[in-house]
PDB file of C-alpha atoms in Angstrom:
ATOM      1  CA  MET A 223      -2.464  10.909 -19.841  1.00 90.00           C
ATOM      2  CA  LYS A 224       0.659  10.740 -17.778  1.00 94.00           C
ATOM      3  CA  THR A 225       1.772  11.085 -14.160  1.00 92.00           C
ATOM      4  CA  SER A 226       3.833  14.090 -15.346  1.00 93.00           C
ATOM      5  CA  ASN A 227       0.691  15.953 -16.484  1.00 92.00           C
ATOM      6  CA  PRO A 228      -0.977  18.187 -13.894  1.00 96.00           C
ATOM      7  CA  PRO A 229      -4.397  16.855 -12.478  1.00 97.00           C
ATOM      8  CA  ILE A 230      -7.353  17.565 -14.699  1.00 97.00           C
ATOM      9  CA  ILE A 231      -9.663  19.987 -12.599  1.00 97.00           C
ATOM     10  CA  LEU A 232     -12.984  20.939 -13.983  1.00 98.00           C
ATOM     11  CA  GLU A 233     -15.743  23.005 -12.234  1.00 97.00           C
ATOM     12  CA  TYR A 234     -19.511  22.880 -13.003  1.00 97.00           C
ATOM     13  CA  ASN A 235     -22.341  24.787 -11.523  1.00 96.00           C
ATOM     14  CA  TYR A 236     -25.796  23.564 -11.292  1.00 96.00           C
ATOM     15  CA  SER A 237     -29.187  25.042 -10.028  1.00 94.00           C
ATOM     16  CA  ALA A 238     -29.774  21.974  -8.072  1.00 95.00           C
ATOM     17  CA  ASN A 239     -28.934  21.901  -4.261  1.00 96.00           C
ATOM     18  CA  VAL A 240     -26.204  20.042  -2.780  1.00 97.00           C
ATOM     19  CA  LYS A 241     -28.622  17.149  -1.601  1.00 97.00           C
ATOM     20  CA  GLU A 242     -29.926  16.733  -5.235  1.00 96.00           C
ATOM     21  CA  LEU A 243     -26.427  16.740  -6.666  1.00 97.00           C
ATOM     22  CA  TRP A 244     -25.220  14.329  -4.206  1.00 98.00           C
ATOM     23  CA  ALA A 245     -28.001  11.925  -5.132  1.00 97.00           C
ATOM     24  CA  ALA A 246     -27.342  12.430  -8.738  1.00 97.00           C
ATOM     25  CA  ILE A 247     -23.714  11.364  -8.485  1.00 97.00           C
ATOM     26  CA  THR A 248     -24.053   8.622  -5.848  1.00 97.00           C
ATOM     27  CA  ASP A 249     -27.471   6.938  -6.276  1.00 97.00           C
ATOM     28  CA  HIS A 250     -27.211   4.061  -8.752  1.00 97.00           C
ATOM     29  CA  SER A 251     -30.549   4.513 -10.319  1.00 97.00           C
ATOM     30  CA  GLN A 252     -29.787   8.164 -10.950  1.00 97.00           C
ATOM     31  CA  MET A 253     -26.382   7.465 -12.324  1.00 97.00           C
ATOM     32  CA  LEU A 254     -27.746   5.185 -14.887  1.00 96.00           C
ATOM     33  CA  GLN A 255     -29.902   8.067 -16.205  1.00 96.00           C
ATOM     34  CA  TRP A 256     -26.891  10.487 -16.922  1.00 96.00           C
ATOM     35  CA  PHE A 257     -23.768   8.654 -16.570  1.00 95.00           C
ATOM     36  CA  PHE A 258     -23.012   5.103 -17.893  1.00 90.00           C
ATOM     37  CA  ASP A 259     -26.360   3.157 -18.432  1.00 92.00           C
ATOM     38  CA  ASN A 260     -24.667  -0.238 -17.664  1.00 94.00           C
ATOM     39  CA  ILE A 261     -23.135   0.240 -14.289  1.00 95.00           C
ATOM     40  CA  PRO A 262     -24.205  -2.855 -12.437  1.00 96.00           C
ATOM     41  CA  SER A 263     -24.352  -1.249  -9.140  1.00 96.00           C
ATOM     42  CA  PHE A 264     -22.935   1.661  -7.095  1.00 97.00           C
ATOM     43  CA  LYS A 265     -22.703   2.531  -3.416  1.00 97.00           C
ATOM     44  CA  PRO A 266     -21.105   5.540  -1.892  1.00 97.00           C
ATOM     45  CA  VAL A 267     -19.233   3.517   0.641  1.00 98.00           C
ATOM     46  CA  LYS A 268     -15.336   3.208   0.993  1.00 98.00           C
ATOM     47  CA  GLY A 269     -14.337  -0.057  -0.319  1.00 98.00           C
ATOM     48  CA  PHE A 270     -17.246  -0.580  -2.648  1.00 98.00           C
ATOM     49  CA  LYS A 271     -16.020  -1.946  -5.979  1.00 97.00           C
ATOM     50  CA  THR A 272     -17.886  -2.295  -9.398  1.00 96.00           C
ATOM     51  CA  GLN A 273     -16.984  -3.027 -12.917  1.00 95.00           C
ATOM     52  CA  PHE A 274     -18.557  -2.840 -16.437  1.00 94.00           C
ATOM     53  CA  MET A 275     -17.682  -2.898 -20.037  1.00 92.00           C
ATOM     54  CA  VAL A 276     -17.779   0.157 -22.507  1.00 90.00           C
ATOM     55  CA  LYS A 277     -16.944  -0.202 -26.165  1.00 87.00           C
ATOM     56  CA  SER A 278     -15.399   2.451 -28.455  1.00 82.00           C
ATOM     57  CA  GLU A 279     -15.022   1.508 -32.084  1.00 81.00           C
ATOM     58  CA  ASP A 280     -13.007  -1.785 -31.872  1.00 85.00           C
ATOM     59  CA  ARG A 281     -11.810  -1.125 -28.367  1.00 88.00           C
ATOM     60  CA  GLN A 282     -13.202  -2.570 -25.067  1.00 92.00           C
ATOM     61  CA  PHE A 283     -12.705  -0.703 -21.825  1.00 92.00           C
ATOM     62  CA  THR A 284     -13.609  -2.702 -18.549  1.00 93.00           C
ATOM     63  CA  HIS A 285     -14.052   0.123 -16.088  1.00 93.00           C
ATOM     64  CA  VAL A 286     -13.041  -0.886 -12.786  1.00 95.00           C
ATOM     65  CA  TRP A 287     -13.849   1.471  -9.827  1.00 96.00           C
ATOM     66  CA  GLU A 288     -13.247   1.292  -6.083  1.00 97.00           C
ATOM     67  CA  VAL A 289     -14.539   4.022  -3.720  1.00 98.00           C
ATOM     68  CA  THR A 290     -11.547   5.200  -1.798  1.00 98.00           C
ATOM     69  CA  ALA A 291     -13.053   8.187   0.275  1.00 98.00           C
ATOM     70  CA  VAL A 292     -16.665   9.507   1.081  1.00 98.00           C
ATOM     71  CA  VAL A 293     -17.803  12.606   2.915  1.00 98.00           C
ATOM     72  CA  PRO A 294     -21.539  12.505   2.446  1.00 97.00           C
ATOM     73  CA  TYR A 295     -22.888  15.556   0.648  1.00 97.00           C
ATOM     74  CA  HIS A 296     -19.293  16.870   0.067  1.00 97.00           C
ATOM     75  CA  SER A 297     -17.151  14.547  -1.762  1.00 98.00           C
ATOM     76  CA  ILE A 298     -16.595  10.969  -3.176  1.00 98.00           C
ATOM     77  CA  CYS A 299     -13.310   9.594  -4.647  1.00 98.00           C
ATOM     78  CA  TYR A 300     -12.710   6.389  -6.532  1.00 96.00           C
ATOM     79  CA  THR A 301      -9.971   4.608  -8.563  1.00 96.00           C
ATOM     80  CA  TRP A 302     -10.334   4.321 -12.328  1.00 92.00           C
ATOM     81  CA  GLN A 303      -8.643   1.772 -14.268  1.00 93.00           C
ATOM     82  CA  TYR A 304      -9.036  -0.811 -17.021  1.00 93.00           C
ATOM     83  CA  PRO A 305      -7.608  -4.446 -17.023  1.00 93.00           C
ATOM     84  CA  GLU A 306      -7.058  -4.374 -20.707  1.00 93.00           C
ATOM     85  CA  TYR A 307      -4.598  -1.300 -20.336  1.00 94.00           C
ATOM     86  CA  GLU A 308      -1.890  -0.001 -18.225  1.00 94.00           C
ATOM     87  CA  GLY A 309      -2.766   3.181 -16.330  1.00 95.00           C
ATOM     88  CA  PHE A 310      -4.536   4.171 -13.234  1.00 94.00           C
ATOM     89  CA  ALA A 311      -6.074   7.399 -11.870  1.00 96.00           C
ATOM     90  CA  THR A 312      -8.196   8.589  -9.142  1.00 97.00           C
ATOM     91  CA  VAL A 313     -11.305  10.680  -9.646  1.00 97.00           C
ATOM     92  CA  CYS A 314     -12.706  13.047  -6.886  1.00 98.00           C
ATOM     93  CA  PHE A 315     -15.978  14.711  -7.004  1.00 98.00           C
ATOM     94  CA  LYS A 316     -16.239  17.653  -4.619  1.00 98.00           C
ATOM     95  CA  ILE A 317     -19.490  19.471  -4.035  1.00 98.00           C
ATOM     96  CA  ASP A 318     -20.320  22.907  -2.346  1.00 96.00           C
ATOM     97  CA  ALA A 319     -23.295  25.118  -2.157  1.00 96.00           C
ATOM     98  CA  THR A 320     -23.487  28.352  -4.183  1.00 94.00           C
ATOM     99  CA  GLY A 321     -25.856  31.185  -3.889  1.00 89.00           C
ATOM    100  CA  GLN A 322     -27.909  29.738  -6.846  1.00 89.00           C
ATOM    101  CA  GLY A 323     -27.448  26.003  -6.230  1.00 95.00           C
ATOM    102  CA  SER A 324     -24.345  23.867  -6.208  1.00 97.00           C
ATOM    103  CA  ARG A 325     -20.851  23.546  -7.625  1.00 97.00           C
ATOM    104  CA  LEU A 326     -19.089  20.187  -8.562  1.00 98.00           C
ATOM    105  CA  VAL A 327     -15.364  20.254  -8.859  1.00 98.00           C
ATOM    106  CA  LEU A 328     -13.930  17.108 -10.509  1.00 98.00           C
ATOM    107  CA  GLU A 329     -10.289  16.309  -9.969  1.00 98.00           C
ATOM    108  CA  LEU A 330      -8.607  13.435 -11.979  1.00 97.00           C
ATOM    109  CA  THR A 331      -5.079  12.565 -11.006  1.00 97.00           C
ATOM    110  CA  VAL A 332      -3.167  10.043 -12.973  1.00 96.00           C
ATOM    111  CA  LYS A 333      -1.213   7.686 -10.686  1.00 97.00           C
ATOM    112  CA  ARG A 334       0.247   5.357 -13.373  1.00 95.00           C
ATOM    113  CA  ASP A 335       0.640   6.336 -17.128  1.00 95.00           C
ATOM    114  CA  PHE A 336      -1.912   5.464 -19.466  1.00 95.00           C
ATOM    115  CA  PRO A 337      -0.685   4.097 -22.912  1.00 94.00           C
ATOM    116  CA  ASP A 338      -0.034   6.368 -26.007  1.00 92.00           C
ATOM    117  CA  GLY A 339      -1.775   5.857 -29.167  1.00 90.00           C
ATOM    118  CA  ILE A 340      -5.350   5.218 -27.804  1.00 91.00           C
ATOM    119  CA  PRO A 341      -7.560   8.182 -28.294  1.00 90.00           C
ATOM    120  CA  GLU A 342      -9.611   7.767 -25.243  1.00 90.00           C
ATOM    121  CA  PHE A 343      -6.549   8.240 -23.073  1.00 93.00           C
ATOM    122  CA  LYS A 344      -5.444  11.619 -24.500  1.00 94.00           C
ATOM    123  CA  ARG A 345      -5.996  14.477 -22.081  1.00 94.00           C
ATOM    124  CA  ASP A 346      -8.225  16.454 -24.493  1.00 94.00           C
ATOM    125  CA  SER A 347     -10.383  13.407 -24.891  1.00 93.00           C
ATOM    126  CA  CYS A 348     -10.826  12.949 -21.215  1.00 93.00           C
ATOM    127  CA  ILE A 349     -11.754  16.541 -20.691  1.00 96.00           C
ATOM    128  CA  ALA A 350     -14.293  16.265 -23.568  1.00 95.00           C
ATOM    129  CA  GLY A 351     -15.681  13.121 -21.941  1.00 94.00           C
ATOM    130  CA  TRP A 352     -16.199  14.789 -18.570  1.00 96.00           C
ATOM    131  CA  ASN A 353     -17.683  17.885 -20.194  1.00 97.00           C
ATOM    132  CA  TYR A 354     -20.093  15.584 -21.933  1.00 97.00           C
ATOM    133  CA  PHE A 355     -21.000  13.686 -18.718  1.00 96.00           C
ATOM    134  CA  LEU A 356     -20.998  16.456 -16.303  1.00 97.00           C
ATOM    135  CA  GLY A 357     -21.436  19.585 -18.272  1.00 96.00           C
ATOM    136  CA  GLN A 358     -24.095  18.238 -20.574  1.00 96.00           C
ATOM    137  CA  ASN A 359     -25.645  15.073 -19.400  1.00 96.00           C
ATOM    138  CA  LEU A 360     -25.838  15.739 -15.626  1.00 97.00           C
ATOM    139  CA  ALA A 361     -26.788  19.450 -16.132  1.00 96.00           C
ATOM    140  CA  GLN A 362     -29.703  18.337 -18.278  1.00 96.00           C
ATOM    141  CA  TYR A 363     -30.695  15.665 -15.789  1.00 96.00           C
ATOM    142  CA  LEU A 364     -30.657  18.052 -12.885  1.00 95.00           C
ATOM    143  CA  SER A 365     -32.636  20.630 -14.641  1.00 91.00           C
ATOM    144  CA  LYS A 366     -35.381  18.077 -15.760  1.00 80.00           C
ATOM    145  CA  ASP A 367     -37.609  19.091 -12.974  1.00 63.00           C
ATOM    146  CA  GLU A 368     -37.277  22.906 -13.346  1.00 55.00           C
TER     147      GLU A 368
END
């Protein structure tokens, strides 16, 4: 993924209300159930930092996040980078109500180019990952009580 690429913008609709969706994407105990199961802690507070390791084949990715903006029940943004690799991005989750529940719009903007030759840093891989987490896992998690 490169700074020359347009941001990745993906939209997901859920039957859950805004309050439920906000809790799912910002409450640490809920995030562990649908997102990464090894996030050590998370708080929807500007300046909060966390990091955790994810392995893919023989590669390691230490995810380092810092919350940069929070508007409760509306949006949260954080940086996304890995000390092992060049590259830096921001990820924003924006929520609004719909007639049937809520909508989440994810916007990922590359601020510093990620290296070529690593499958996880290809645009299609990134989109597939978000579709897995938000389109599949989060959708299933939010619909568990229906």
